[in-house]
Amino acid sequence: MLKNINCSSNCKFNHYPSPIFDKYYFHIENFYNSSNQHLIKSITGPTGPTGPTGPTGSTGLNGLDGKTGPTGPIGATGPIGPTGPTGNTGATGATGATGATGTLGVNPYLLYVKSGNIGGIGTQNDPFPTITEALNNIQENGKIIVQSGNYDIANTININKNNIKLIGFPGTTLTLTSANIPILITGNGNLIKGFTITSNSPYPIEMIQIGGNNNIITNNIIYGPEQQGSSDTWVVNRGIVTQGNTNNNIIKSNIIYSLRQCGYLNPNSNGFIIQNVCFNTRGWVVDNAIFEFSGNSWGNPSNAVDIALLSGTKQGAPYDPISLLQSNNSDAQISDQR
């Protein structure tokens, strides 16, 4: 490097090799002319090679946020989350219009009978005209209500179903008009209640015959037309007869009068005769049957006998001692033929 050169005319400079670089270079500082004018302060030689990178400086300040890019595509739907709690119940809507009134159908477990109602279907408003029609249509365990009125009975009413309740309203009268048993019970567990049963003439039959088991005859009035002369000459009409080998039938709280016999209890039948009133007959006839008599009473005109125990009827309970049988049945007059 040459410093403070003063050339009055021509100046010559020599170059010299650099001990570091493979080129020659020279450097002139403060070149003056003859007038001592400062023409060149310095002349920079060629740029040397880049030195090694210095250490990284500290991070500058964050620049401004760029513009939001375009929205990306919608991702796949995630799984359904758990059901949230039930909301409050909404207000009740307005009541709809009332529909048309329906018609009542026939209840096969409750049928009605009304004398003279031709063509009825068995409802309370349109009852059957006969008990037989009701029995043909009733279901077992059903009830038949016979409304007040007079019912002429020419043919047997056969109750051959089980657990039927046949109930007469007060003032319901069944009048037998032929020599046929008016009521025959061949089913089990039936109830006959609330009827007045009679005949237009003395017929040699019973008003009720029991051929099943566990039946109840109660609160009926059973009587025949008046017959002249001694009762032992009357037509043999009876209130109630049990068939043989029938069991546990109950005859209770009936009024039976003006018949040849209150009832005839056939062999090997059994049950109970309780709290009945019987008069103007030849009494209850026990023919080798086993019935408990209790609380029965007797009216006027009195019976020829109240209870007749026929030959072959068992000794012992429930008939012996006779004194107990009498006292349990209003001092009954007993004909013991055993």
mmCIF file of N, CA, C and O in Angstrom, residues 38 59 81 92 103 115 122 135 166 178 183 249 289 291 316:
data_model
loop_
_atom_site.group_PDB
_atom_site.id
_atom_site.type_symbol
_atom_site.label_atom_id
_atom_site.label_comp_id
_atom_site.label_asym_id
_atom_site.label_seq_id
_atom_site.Cartn_x
_atom_site.Cartn_y
_atom_site.Cartn_z
ATOM 1 N N HIS A 38 -5.543 17.249 -3.653
ATOM 2 C CA HIS A 38 -5.851 15.879 -3.214
ATOM 3 C C HIS A 38 -6.769 15.253 -4.217
ATOM 4 O O HIS A 38 -7.944 15.547 -4.289
ATOM 5 N N THR A 59 -33.450 -12.580 17.098
ATOM 6 C CA THR A 59 -34.653 -12.593 16.254
ATOM 7 C C THR A 59 -35.284 -11.215 16.207
ATOM 8 O O THR A 59 -35.440 -10.550 17.239
ATOM 9 N N GLY A 81 -72.578 -37.964 19.238
ATOM 10 C CA GLY A 81 -72.367 -37.823 20.671
ATOM 11 C C GLY A 81 -73.513 -38.419 21.478
ATOM 12 O O GLY A 81 -74.534 -38.811 20.922
ATOM 13 N N THR A 92 -100.163 -29.385 26.340
ATOM 14 C CA THR A 92 -101.137 -30.301 25.755
ATOM 15 C C THR A 92 -101.893 -29.608 24.625
ATOM 16 O O THR A 92 -102.339 -28.468 24.774
ATOM 17 N N THR A 103 -122.656 -47.824 19.026
ATOM 18 C CA THR A 103 -123.784 -48.612 19.509
ATOM 19 C C THR A 103 -123.275 -49.683 20.469
ATOM 20 O O THR A 103 -122.166 -50.196 20.306
ATOM 21 N N SER A 115 -140.673 -60.506 28.778
ATOM 22 C CA SER A 115 -141.816 -61.163 28.140
ATOM 23 C C SER A 115 -142.463 -60.239 27.119
ATOM 24 O O SER A 115 -142.706 -59.061 27.385
ATOM 25 N N GLY A 122 -131.086 -59.448 23.457
ATOM 26 C CA GLY A 122 -130.520 -59.791 24.753
ATOM 27 C C GLY A 122 -129.922 -58.654 25.539
ATOM 28 O O GLY A 122 -129.431 -58.867 26.654
ATOM 29 N N LEU A 135 -130.576 -68.521 27.486
ATOM 30 C CA LEU A 135 -129.704 -69.641 27.840
ATOM 31 C C LEU A 135 -128.914 -70.158 26.639
ATOM 32 O O LEU A 135 -127.757 -70.587 26.772
ATOM 33 N N LEU A 166 -129.345 -67.315 37.034
ATOM 34 C CA LEU A 166 -130.646 -66.996 36.449
ATOM 35 C C LEU A 166 -131.454 -66.283 37.530
ATOM 36 O O LEU A 166 -131.868 -66.909 38.519
ATOM 37 N N SER A 178 -148.194 -76.955 30.716
ATOM 38 C CA SER A 178 -148.246 -78.320 30.205
ATOM 39 C C SER A 178 -147.554 -79.229 31.207
ATOM 40 O O SER A 178 -146.907 -78.758 32.155
ATOM 41 N N ILE A 183 -138.320 -76.190 34.942
ATOM 42 C CA ILE A 183 -136.892 -75.881 35.064
ATOM 43 C C ILE A 183 -136.132 -77.158 35.389
ATOM 44 O O ILE A 183 -136.382 -77.798 36.430
ATOM 45 N N ASN A 249 -126.009 -79.845 46.649
ATOM 46 C CA ASN A 249 -126.995 -78.865 46.199
ATOM 47 C C ASN A 249 -127.655 -78.213 47.414
ATOM 48 O O ASN A 249 -127.897 -78.856 48.434
ATOM 49 N N ALA A 289 -131.467 -90.380 51.001
ATOM 50 C CA ALA A 289 -130.598 -89.246 50.654
ATOM 51 C C ALA A 289 -129.995 -88.698 51.941
ATOM 52 O O ALA A 289 -130.458 -89.008 53.047
ATOM 53 N N PHE A 291 -129.267 -85.161 53.524
ATOM 54 C CA PHE A 291 -129.389 -83.697 53.524
ATOM 55 C C PHE A 291 -129.447 -83.194 54.964
ATOM 56 O O PHE A 291 -130.099 -83.802 55.824
ATOM 57 N N GLY A 316 -128.464 -92.429 62.086
ATOM 58 C CA GLY A 316 -127.395 -91.545 62.543
ATOM 59 C C GLY A 316 -127.487 -90.165 61.915
ATOM 60 O O GLY A 316 -128.514 -89.770 61.348
#
